[in-house]
């Protein structure tokens, strides 16, 4: 990481701004000459590069192709038919007057297939995260254990996170499909946590390749206890981060092409956690008129 | 040969002197400023001091802020050139939590003060463009990052020091500006704040956490039992765990309307995290009321004279006026009360239930089942609850009812023991 990058604030630290911390397990001098190529996905330290041409990774299996044809043409047909009804398969009057929309709800096992769960296992950590349906098959229960011992690979200094992220929606022939939430301004969640702070990450479609890790974040604080909690998070409060570092040049979240939403826990407190989600929706809050909560007329900080 | 030898010796001497000049070995000599504890050690090992060593030697005695500051002082006074200050700062950052100074701005400022001033400031724009003295800047950034990790807000002194060391455009200065921009923004973002110092007393902690999860200002906290130790007849020591409960008036109403034929459940323990501390709570709840038993309460207009509690205006609602989400409501059954105790066995919770009976006399007629879990810690929802193979408390129904009958009989005895 270059100096310009490490001098930015890291997001996971910010969640716990007012929180207490475990001691840092290690403070090593960084290696400044090492530059991460921005295009490269994460590779564990010491792991060799995969020396393959891109076409060698394609699976040319006949049965897979046949299955793909069936799936893709079904999707294509759905796209054409939906167009006749109206935008996004709804009548135009309903689409225009929509005040709120439930985007994800958890009813049945197939709704969990839209989500991926990961933890710091993939960078060598020891956290565990699992997802399952709640007791009456109406909610999604994200549970596991957080352990913030950094992996002993000599480079990684911080560890300890668990995330759940929705999968990228795909239209026919594996084209990306986006959510269009331009008529809404607030994210609405019904959750039940155990008092731990979470972070919500929204990733949008970006134009340039170097922006592909740009993510908009905000905090989700849970109360804990047996009651459900309705949380409304205005989209204007989400701030821009890149690979876990807050950017100086802040811009508001563009809601026309939203790809995924994610939940991250990384509060550096070792122990079990759980978060129950009833539904995730978007709504229009007329009382909220703010466009962006952070200054855009100058760089933060002005340098 | 003699002259040659003398020449050789003089050469050697000059080389030695030169080395002294460059390595400032001479300065490493004992000075009167160094405290006594460091002097003897330095004489023992002549090799240059490893910075970790300095801390570890002190760490044997006592780890306080004063000794930490003294180590920093010793280092700064050792050498005018501050040789090895980057390594020293890294070592100091690593040792900070051990000495318990990781949240102290003054200590961070003192560490920053170790950097020599005005040496690393770029003198022209080309130096500013590139990383001027990258190792040192990186070290400064690392120091600020540790401040960030522990949530320490830098102050004006930090800024002045950074200006003196790295100049106004260095990376540490920018990191400082970023900290000063973002920290106050998110300082009060938590709607359910937890104080920095949580109460030490378990009863106070239980009161705080119950107030937090109850989410009701009317809810009343009752301490059913204070923690105490007592001697019984045979001379053995018995410790009574604390039992703190919370119940709001609306919950009392709900429980009073509960159908006595349907059982209520004591469930738990469920975790609640307050920063680094995890506490466990128990709840008293019932299954959701089946739709055929639900009674529509007639609205009482005399409940509030100031303003109508219900308006039945026949307004034309447009399609766009729909403000509720199209999801089916989760009905998980009412929660009647919550409690916290440090000893979550059935006898203790029975005592809580018997304490609850004073305000809720109906509890005497309702069968109470205990679903105490030690394995999976999650909220149990029992719409279609199936008995698991390895959970002994989920037995067939008549048995559990018998057990509860026994428990009800046991209750008076427990209360007697309390009075004694």
XYZ file of C-alpha atoms in Angstrom:
723
model
C 0.000 0.000 0.000
C 1.286 3.419 -0.790
C 1.609 6.184 1.727
C -1.254 8.106 0.231
C -3.475 5.113 0.824
C -2.465 4.227 4.335
C -2.810 7.762 5.532
C -6.533 7.538 4.810
C -8.873 6.540 7.564
C -9.921 2.946 7.630
C -13.615 2.325 7.845
C -13.711 -0.607 10.148
C -11.906 1.417 12.749
C -14.473 4.143 12.440
C -17.397 1.952 13.393
C -15.906 1.660 16.775
C -14.862 5.245 17.071
C -16.529 5.557 20.429
C -15.813 1.981 21.278
C -13.108 0.373 23.240
C -10.512 -1.776 21.594
C -8.418 -4.770 21.924
C -4.778 -4.064 21.848
C -3.258 -4.135 18.457
C -1.519 -7.378 18.151
C 1.320 -6.023 16.130
C 2.723 -2.833 14.779
C 5.188 -3.561 12.043
C 6.892 -1.117 9.817
C 5.165 -1.125 6.495
C 6.913 -1.844 3.275
C 6.505 1.198 1.192
C 7.876 -0.056 -2.090
C 5.252 -2.726 -2.358
C 2.521 -1.579 -4.632
C -0.677 -3.411 -5.035
C -1.835 -3.391 -8.571
C -5.277 -1.976 -8.460
C -6.730 -4.438 -10.947
C -5.597 -7.482 -9.105
C -7.982 -9.250 -6.779
C -6.800 -10.100 -3.301
C -4.058 -12.667 -3.154
C -2.785 -14.000 0.138
C 0.825 -13.182 0.935
C 3.042 -15.977 -0.288
C 0.420 -17.453 -2.556
C 1.773 -17.909 -6.075
C 0.160 -16.192 -8.995
C -2.143 -18.309 -11.052
C -0.359 -18.683 -14.329
C -3.263 -19.324 -16.643
C -4.640 -17.641 -19.668
C -8.137 -16.284 -19.234
C -9.625 -18.765 -21.686
C -8.190 -21.658 -19.724
C -10.521 -20.872 -16.871
C -13.661 -21.294 -18.954
C -15.540 -24.495 -18.466
C -16.410 -25.842 -21.911
C -18.766 -28.519 -20.698
C -21.636 -29.557 -22.937
C -24.112 -30.263 -20.154
C -23.335 -26.894 -18.589
C -23.921 -25.237 -21.927
C -27.272 -26.933 -22.377
C -28.347 -25.932 -18.907
C -27.200 -22.413 -19.626
C -29.233 -22.236 -22.809
C -32.349 -23.281 -20.956
C -31.772 -20.808 -18.128
C -30.764 -17.900 -20.291
C -33.576 -18.212 -22.793
C -36.074 -18.449 -19.949
C -34.642 -15.247 -18.531
C -34.701 -13.597 -21.930
C -38.315 -14.525 -22.424
C -39.147 -13.136 -19.010
C -37.428 -9.881 -19.896
C -39.453 -9.516 -23.099
C -42.748 -10.363 -21.466
C -42.136 -8.089 -18.511
C -41.507 -5.191 -20.846
C -45.057 -5.459 -22.128
C -46.511 -5.076 -18.665
C -44.418 -2.096 -17.682
C -41.069 -1.194 -16.203
C -39.680 -3.993 -14.054
C -42.712 -6.095 -14.705
C -45.134 -3.764 -12.961
C -47.874 -1.596 -14.418
C -46.664 1.920 -15.076
C -49.062 3.544 -12.581
C -47.839 1.276 -9.822
C -44.245 1.938 -10.749
C -44.677 5.699 -10.678
C -46.593 5.894 -7.439
C -44.498 3.407 -5.553
C -43.641 4.713 -2.097
C -41.756 1.763 -0.774
C -40.466 -1.510 -1.996
C -39.355 -4.632 -0.238
C -36.167 -5.637 -1.968
C -35.127 -8.669 0.014
C -37.245 -10.678 2.347
C -36.489 -14.033 3.786
C -39.265 -16.488 3.187
C -38.018 -19.954 2.608
C -34.678 -21.534 1.890
C -34.340 -20.270 -1.668
C -34.136 -16.676 -0.458
C -30.835 -17.479 1.231
C -29.304 -18.428 -2.094
C -29.194 -14.787 -3.057
C -26.585 -14.141 -0.378
C -22.974 -15.033 0.156
C -21.422 -15.210 3.569
C -17.728 -14.818 4.098
C -15.375 -14.138 6.932
C -11.683 -13.471 7.371
C -11.036 -17.158 6.777
C -10.110 -16.225 3.243
C -7.271 -14.017 4.398
C -6.172 -16.556 6.973
C -8.134 -15.406 9.998
C -10.163 -17.514 12.373
C -13.624 -15.999 12.329
C -16.633 -18.040 11.425
C -19.877 -16.884 9.908
C -22.926 -18.826 8.895
C -26.368 -17.965 7.685
C -29.562 -19.864 8.141
C -33.257 -19.310 8.389
C -34.749 -18.296 11.690
C -36.975 -20.599 13.682
C -40.208 -19.931 11.849
C -38.505 -19.802 8.436
C -39.415 -16.167 8.094
C -36.165 -14.474 8.925
C -32.519 -14.737 8.118
C -30.192 -15.444 10.974
C -26.572 -14.518 10.528
C -24.456 -15.959 13.283
C -20.941 -17.035 14.038
C -17.889 -16.094 16.009
C -15.568 -13.200 15.516
C -11.876 -13.618 16.247
C -9.518 -10.787 15.532
C -6.208 -12.622 15.669
C -4.340 -11.596 12.546
C -2.967 -14.379 10.359
C 0.703 -15.105 10.848
C 1.833 -14.349 7.345
C 4.077 -11.422 8.176
C 2.123 -8.828 6.248
C -1.460 -8.749 7.410
C -1.784 -6.552 10.434
C -5.482 -6.468 11.162
C -8.052 -9.176 10.952
C -11.480 -10.053 12.232
C -14.512 -9.506 10.070
C -17.625 -11.349 9.023
C -19.785 -10.285 6.138
C -22.925 -11.171 4.312
C -23.339 -9.794 0.830
C -26.081 -10.153 -1.699
C -25.155 -11.757 -4.978
C -24.972 -9.734 -8.134
C -28.222 -10.017 -10.000
C -27.832 -11.397 -13.476
C -30.100 -11.019 -16.464
C -30.024 -13.357 -19.426
C -26.627 -14.326 -20.848
C -24.930 -13.235 -17.652
C -25.456 -9.558 -18.124
C -25.471 -7.547 -14.933
C -28.825 -6.424 -13.675
C -29.032 -3.427 -11.384
C -31.510 -2.091 -8.896
C -32.947 1.264 -9.750
C -33.797 3.010 -6.496
C -33.853 6.573 -7.779
C -37.381 7.197 -6.555
C -36.438 6.307 -2.983
C -34.199 8.018 -0.503
C -34.095 5.794 2.540
C -33.035 2.275 3.286
C -35.382 0.513 5.645
C -34.390 -2.564 7.590
C -36.040 -4.598 10.250
C -33.354 -6.294 12.269
C -32.723 -7.779 15.639
C -29.153 -7.832 16.804
C -27.255 -8.404 19.964
C -25.935 -4.913 20.570
C -22.996 -5.059 18.208
C -22.366 -2.364 15.629
C -22.559 -3.401 11.996
C -21.736 -1.660 8.792
C -23.886 -1.567 5.698
C -22.116 -1.524 2.371
C -23.774 -0.615 -0.884
C -21.862 -1.098 -4.073
C -22.908 0.544 -7.293
C -22.047 0.011 -10.888
C -19.077 2.181 -11.780
C -17.671 3.229 -15.087
C -13.910 2.996 -14.724
C -12.099 -0.163 -13.763
C -10.218 1.444 -10.903
C -13.512 2.253 -9.220
C -14.655 -1.304 -8.979
C -13.864 -1.554 -5.281
C -15.685 1.652 -4.447
C -18.276 1.004 -1.807
C -20.631 3.279 0.077
C -20.893 2.627 3.789
C -22.895 3.554 6.785
C -23.299 2.201 10.273
C -26.029 0.013 11.638
C -26.224 0.024 15.390
C -28.297 -2.630 17.047
C -30.007 -2.292 20.352
C -30.114 -5.894 21.405
C -32.937 -7.543 23.260
C -35.975 -9.524 22.212
C -37.676 -6.796 20.205
C -37.414 -6.089 16.513
C -35.906 -2.838 15.500
C -36.913 -0.771 12.496
C -33.927 1.094 11.136
C -34.167 3.838 8.572
C -30.915 4.886 6.953
C -31.040 7.764 4.490
C -28.935 7.141 1.414
C -27.546 10.636 1.723
C -25.506 9.611 4.727
C -23.561 6.891 2.999
C -19.942 7.820 2.452
C -17.504 6.598 -0.148
C -14.724 4.195 0.652
C -12.246 2.332 -1.468
C -10.813 -0.937 -0.201
C -11.679 -0.061 3.341
C -10.296 3.479 3.350
C -12.459 6.569 3.397
C -11.856 8.755 0.396
C -11.183 12.484 0.495
C -13.280 13.136 -2.555
C -16.782 12.334 -1.402
C -19.751 11.985 -3.702
C -23.277 11.013 -3.024
C -24.510 7.565 -3.787
C -26.075 7.258 -7.237
C -29.062 5.044 -6.867
C -29.769 4.261 -10.484
C -27.445 1.275 -10.667
C -27.117 -0.421 -7.341
C -25.466 -3.804 -7.502
C -25.224 -5.327 -4.054
C -25.775 -4.644 -0.409
C -23.702 -6.101 2.378
C -23.465 -6.325 6.125
C -20.083 -6.303 7.814
C -19.151 -6.903 11.398
C -15.678 -5.948 12.482
C -15.802 -4.407 15.922
C -12.669 -6.139 17.219
C -14.548 -7.821 20.030
C -13.906 -11.529 20.067
C -16.971 -13.629 20.643
C -20.188 -14.946 19.191
C -22.522 -12.665 17.319
C -25.902 -12.872 15.708
C -28.016 -10.671 13.534
C -31.519 -11.493 12.496
C -32.908 -9.758 9.453
C -36.594 -9.719 8.665
C -36.574 -7.716 5.466
C -34.607 -5.085 3.604
C -36.546 -2.447 1.783
C -36.298 1.025 0.375
C -38.773 3.803 0.991
C -39.401 7.415 0.240
C -39.125 9.639 3.284
C -40.624 13.022 2.508
C -39.260 14.518 5.704
C -35.725 13.842 4.573
C -34.499 16.392 2.069
C -30.756 16.176 2.545
C -28.866 15.334 -0.600
C -25.497 14.518 0.833
C -24.358 14.691 4.419
C -20.713 15.484 3.745
C -19.067 18.474 2.165
C -18.528 18.181 -1.544
C -17.500 21.731 -2.350
C -13.972 21.065 -1.149
C -11.826 18.083 -0.510
C -11.920 16.571 2.924
C -9.477 17.607 4.215
C -8.499 20.516 2.097
C -4.980 19.754 0.962
C 58.925 -2.573 12.566
C 58.359 -0.430 15.638
C 57.469 2.645 13.633
C 55.179 0.583 11.475
C 53.445 -0.775 14.544
C 53.033 2.711 15.958
C 51.665 3.894 12.650
C 49.266 0.989 12.608
C 48.113 1.784 16.104
C 47.568 5.422 15.284
C 45.679 4.420 12.180
C 43.534 2.109 14.201
C 42.932 4.837 16.708
C 41.942 7.294 14.058
C 39.625 4.768 12.495
C 38.098 4.200 15.870
C 37.702 7.895 16.408
C 36.174 8.232 12.999
C 33.728 5.503 13.831
C 32.941 7.259 17.041
C 32.297 10.370 15.142
C 29.954 8.679 12.715
C 28.263 6.241 14.996
C 28.184 8.645 17.899
C 29.354 5.872 20.134
C 30.760 8.487 22.435
C 27.355 9.867 23.084
C 26.094 6.494 24.118
C 28.356 6.725 27.134
C 26.713 7.087 30.443
C 25.498 10.508 31.181
C 24.442 11.915 34.459
C 20.954 12.492 33.045
C 20.155 8.816 32.666
C 18.436 7.297 35.695
C 20.339 4.777 37.738
C 18.335 1.791 36.576
C 19.582 2.093 33.017
C 23.225 2.752 33.827
C 24.304 -0.617 35.069
C 22.593 -2.451 32.254
C 24.279 -0.372 29.643
C 27.687 -1.179 31.028
C 26.931 -4.847 30.810
C 26.088 -5.081 27.140
C 28.297 -2.927 25.046
C 26.419 -3.535 21.818
C 24.044 -0.847 20.633
C 20.825 -0.873 22.542
C 17.872 -2.504 20.911
C 14.866 -0.374 21.632
C 12.640 -3.234 22.667
C 15.209 -3.997 25.293
C 14.869 -0.617 26.894
C 11.167 -1.144 27.403
C 11.485 -4.696 28.556
C 14.027 -3.813 31.181
C 11.622 -1.294 32.626
C 8.665 -3.578 32.137
C 10.091 -5.987 34.674
C 9.578 -3.481 37.428
C 6.362 -1.655 36.879
C 4.350 -0.649 33.874
C 2.905 2.801 34.308
C 2.646 6.003 32.388
C 5.496 7.490 34.418
C 7.948 4.750 33.518
C 6.889 4.892 29.889
C 7.560 8.606 29.807
C 10.880 8.034 31.495
C 11.958 5.568 28.826
C 11.093 8.100 26.139
C 13.040 10.723 28.062
C 16.037 8.467 28.346
C 16.000 7.872 24.623
C 15.702 11.526 23.706
C 18.505 12.547 26.017
C 20.806 9.736 24.972
C 21.695 11.050 21.593
C 21.477 14.453 20.029
C 20.972 12.932 16.613
C 18.173 10.643 17.817
C 19.685 7.737 15.970
C 17.215 4.895 15.523
C 14.198 6.954 16.460
C 11.939 5.263 13.892
C 12.659 1.872 15.390
C 12.206 3.328 18.831
C 8.770 4.722 17.973
C 7.628 1.454 16.451
C 8.773 -0.368 19.558
C 7.054 2.182 21.774
C 3.791 1.889 19.829
C 3.898 -1.838 20.283
C 4.471 -1.528 24.009
C 1.822 1.119 24.646
C -1.062 -1.219 25.533
C 1.175 -3.044 27.987
C 1.830 0.163 29.835
C -1.828 1.159 29.679
C -1.190 4.429 27.876
C -2.800 3.580 24.537
C -5.594 6.112 25.043
C -3.484 9.032 26.189
C -2.971 11.897 23.754
C -0.134 13.378 25.783
C 1.853 10.165 25.477
C 1.341 10.125 21.722
C 2.506 13.720 21.567
C 5.542 12.826 23.616
C 6.329 10.029 21.179
C 5.942 12.386 18.232
C 8.353 14.697 19.993
C 11.045 12.045 19.555
C 11.222 12.892 15.839
C 13.899 15.479 15.122
C 12.348 18.742 14.074
C 12.714 20.528 10.740
C 14.851 17.806 9.175
C 12.154 16.048 7.225
C 10.393 19.126 5.900
C 10.658 19.231 2.115
C 12.478 22.319 0.861
C 11.181 22.542 -2.684
C 8.172 21.450 -4.650
C 9.887 18.432 -6.167
C 10.586 17.023 -2.743
C 6.994 17.686 -1.825
C 5.790 15.820 -4.874
C 7.716 12.686 -3.996
C 7.722 10.960 -0.675
C 10.295 12.897 1.266
C 11.866 10.706 3.955
C 9.340 7.896 3.410
C 10.338 5.726 6.378
C 9.893 8.567 8.795
C 6.611 9.680 7.268
C 5.351 6.134 7.369
C 6.255 5.920 11.017
C 4.339 9.117 11.711
C 1.326 7.798 9.835
C 1.542 4.574 11.782
C 1.486 6.492 15.037
C -1.598 8.394 13.934
C -3.206 5.172 12.786
C -2.774 3.700 16.210
C -4.429 6.792 17.647
C -7.267 6.207 15.211
C -7.595 2.576 16.208
C -7.939 3.427 19.846
C -10.255 6.324 19.137
C -7.911 8.990 20.438
C -8.619 12.440 19.111
C -5.424 14.362 18.301
C -5.117 17.881 19.665
C -3.468 21.154 18.700
C -0.168 20.083 20.153
C -0.139 17.122 17.763
C -0.732 19.466 14.884
C 2.085 21.807 15.902
C 4.460 18.884 16.300
C 3.525 17.436 12.909
C 4.022 20.842 11.307
C 7.443 21.107 12.879
C 8.471 17.605 11.880
C 6.945 16.933 8.481
C 5.732 20.291 7.291
C 2.240 21.294 6.219
C 2.030 18.957 3.215
C 3.397 15.723 4.572
C 1.370 12.544 4.728
C 1.126 12.561 8.542
C -0.296 16.060 8.397
C -2.938 14.879 5.940
C -3.755 11.935 8.114
C -4.187 14.359 10.974
C -6.559 16.480 8.888
C -8.567 13.420 7.956
C -8.854 12.398 11.568
C -10.003 15.858 12.510
C -12.610 15.841 9.770
C -14.140 12.415 10.238
C -13.888 11.799 13.960
C -16.281 14.553 15.074
C -18.678 13.591 12.269
C -19.257 10.125 13.685
C -18.769 10.909 17.320
C -22.436 10.781 18.298
C -23.734 8.602 15.500
C -24.688 5.725 17.775
C -28.358 6.020 18.759
C -27.865 3.520 21.579
C -24.713 4.815 23.208
C -22.779 2.799 25.719
C -20.782 4.820 28.251
C -17.031 4.538 28.151
C -16.929 3.273 31.709
C -19.506 0.580 32.289
C -20.596 0.057 35.897
C -18.483 -2.472 37.720
C -21.242 -3.695 40.003
C -23.158 -6.542 38.303
C -26.475 -5.249 39.628
C -25.864 -1.804 38.162
C -24.716 -3.361 34.914
C -27.861 -5.482 34.797
C -30.013 -2.413 35.437
C -28.287 -0.527 32.629
C -28.571 -3.329 30.110
C -32.194 -4.101 30.993
C -33.082 -0.461 30.504
C -31.354 -0.617 27.162
C -33.132 -3.665 25.805
C -36.557 -2.877 27.301
C -36.898 0.227 25.115
C -39.674 1.580 27.300
C -39.434 4.553 29.610
C -42.318 3.324 31.746
C -40.651 0.016 32.449
C -39.846 -0.560 36.082
C -36.772 -2.336 37.331
C -37.061 -4.580 40.345
C -34.146 -6.131 42.148
C -35.517 -9.472 43.313
C -32.391 -10.513 45.063
C -29.156 -8.774 45.897
C -26.008 -10.843 45.660
C -24.967 -12.031 49.091
C -23.293 -14.926 50.806
C -24.816 -16.670 53.765
C -24.095 -19.595 56.044
C -26.665 -22.323 56.274
C -27.285 -24.617 59.257
C -24.489 -27.029 58.455
C -22.011 -24.202 58.163
C -21.603 -24.233 54.422
C -21.427 -21.015 52.545
C -24.217 -20.317 50.093
C -23.961 -17.544 47.558
C -27.194 -16.040 46.349
C -26.982 -14.749 42.790
C -28.403 -11.378 41.918
C -31.743 -11.328 40.120
C -32.755 -8.109 38.423
C -35.940 -7.932 36.394
C -37.756 -5.388 34.313
C -41.422 -5.122 33.430
C -43.450 -2.320 31.965
C -47.120 -1.565 32.753
C -48.159 -2.616 29.269
C -46.464 -5.940 29.774
C -48.352 -6.385 33.061
C -51.583 -5.714 31.180
C -50.657 -8.202 28.508
C -49.866 -10.861 31.056
C -53.116 -10.217 32.920
C -55.028 -10.888 29.711
C -53.111 -14.043 28.973
C -55.157 -17.195 28.656
C -54.228 -19.227 31.784
C -54.573 -22.494 29.901
C -51.661 -21.665 27.656
C -48.216 -21.953 29.154
C -45.657 -19.186 29.376
C -42.006 -19.852 28.755
C -38.850 -18.741 30.452
C -36.223 -18.669 27.747
C -32.613 -17.863 27.593
C -29.857 -17.082 27.955
C -29.604 -14.597 25.105
C -26.456 -12.546 24.657
C -26.241 -8.778 24.736
C -23.013 -7.036 23.904
C -22.071 -3.808 25.595
C -18.837 -2.937 23.889
C -16.471 -5.668 25.021
C -18.688 -7.125 27.705
C -21.246 -9.796 26.959
C -24.156 -10.166 29.353
C -26.969 -12.670 29.202
C -30.658 -12.121 29.757
C -33.735 -14.279 30.135
C -37.215 -13.537 28.929
C -40.677 -14.602 29.938
C -42.822 -14.993 26.888
C -45.682 -16.916 25.398
C -46.554 -18.402 22.067
C -48.341 -16.120 19.637
C -52.048 -15.971 20.257
C -53.895 -18.084 17.695
C -56.187 -15.989 15.487
C -59.372 -17.555 16.825
C -58.564 -16.405 20.356
C -57.686 -12.840 19.483
C -60.140 -10.370 20.983
C -60.622 -6.943 19.506
C -60.438 -4.488 22.361
C -63.270 -1.974 22.187
C -61.815 1.477 21.908
C -62.347 3.560 25.014
C -62.778 7.213 24.044
C -62.388 8.376 27.651
C -58.834 7.146 27.887
C -57.466 10.434 26.669
C -59.426 13.692 26.709
C -56.707 15.903 25.251
C -56.725 14.511 21.760
C -58.462 11.650 20.032
C -56.465 8.465 20.022
C -58.249 7.144 17.000
C -59.443 8.936 13.941
C -61.844 7.362 11.549
C -61.849 9.831 8.717
C -62.988 8.491 5.422
C -60.234 10.076 3.384
C -59.555 8.967 -0.112
C -56.277 7.216 0.052
C -54.448 7.340 -3.211
C -52.403 4.487 -4.533
C -49.292 6.500 -3.849
C -50.193 7.038 -0.219
C -49.405 3.539 0.805
C -46.706 3.859 3.398
C -46.451 0.394 4.832
C -44.193 -2.267 3.536
C -45.783 -5.210 1.873
C -44.450 -7.843 4.236
C -46.342 -10.151 6.476
C -45.918 -9.268 10.089
C -43.899 -11.532 12.233
C -45.889 -12.621 15.224
C -43.556 -14.197 17.680
C -45.714 -13.948 20.736
C -45.645 -11.346 23.473
C -42.726 -10.800 25.821
C -43.921 -10.315 29.386
C -40.761 -9.621 31.349
C -36.995 -9.799 31.184
C -34.440 -10.545 33.813
C -30.749 -10.873 34.342
C -28.917 -13.077 36.743
C -25.435 -14.396 36.994
C -26.564 -17.909 37.710
C -29.064 -19.044 35.148
C -30.335 -22.329 36.542
C -33.941 -23.225 37.028
C -34.070 -22.551 40.762
C -32.835 -19.014 40.358
C -35.259 -18.264 37.567
C -38.042 -19.822 39.617
C -37.304 -17.252 42.264
C -37.682 -14.548 39.641
C -41.060 -15.948 38.600
C -42.205 -16.078 42.202
C -41.067 -12.477 42.610
C -43.056 -11.549 39.521
C -46.168 -13.057 41.081
C -46.460 -10.133 43.461
C -47.299 -7.781 40.615
C -48.809 -10.458 38.362
C -50.971 -12.729 40.494
C -52.121 -14.579 37.367
C -48.704 -16.220 37.084
C -49.743 -18.548 39.893
C -52.328 -20.170 37.618
C -50.326 -20.287 34.408
C -48.021 -23.243 33.856
C -44.473 -22.038 33.432
C -42.070 -23.972 31.270
C -38.351 -23.499 31.326
C -36.506 -23.633 28.064
C -33.005 -22.940 29.205
C -30.447 -23.398 26.560
C -26.748 -23.632 26.914
C -25.851 -24.560 23.367
C -27.387 -22.424 20.684
C -27.821 -18.885 21.816
C -30.538 -17.473 19.658
C -34.072 -16.339 20.055
C -36.341 -19.297 19.840
C -39.522 -18.906 17.949
C -41.914 -21.691 18.532
C -44.566 -21.570 15.876
C -43.953 -25.117 14.837
C -41.647 -26.106 17.609
C -40.321 -29.621 17.359
C -38.618 -31.314 20.272
C -34.964 -31.847 19.574
C -33.239 -35.108 20.425
C -30.621 -33.758 22.789
C -32.565 -31.139 24.690
C -33.904 -32.625 27.819
C -36.216 -29.794 28.756
C -38.425 -30.465 25.755
C -40.293 -33.415 27.037
C -43.779 -34.537 26.320
C -46.356 -32.203 27.646
C -47.887 -33.980 30.656
C -44.483 -34.529 32.166
C -43.526 -30.912 31.945
C -46.765 -29.923 33.535
C -46.075 -32.243 36.393
C -42.679 -30.725 36.755
C -44.039 -27.244 36.855
C -46.528 -28.325 39.480
C -43.629 -29.490 41.572
C -41.825 -26.265 41.008
C -44.801 -24.289 42.176
C -44.745 -26.302 45.342
C -41.097 -25.612 45.783
C -41.471 -21.900 45.512
C -42.648 -21.118 49.072
C -39.640 -22.909 50.505
C -37.314 -20.797 48.476
C -39.000 -17.685 49.674
C -38.620 -18.853 53.240
C -34.953 -19.324 52.771
C -34.789 -15.834 51.382
C -36.443 -14.380 54.443
C -34.110 -16.180 56.740
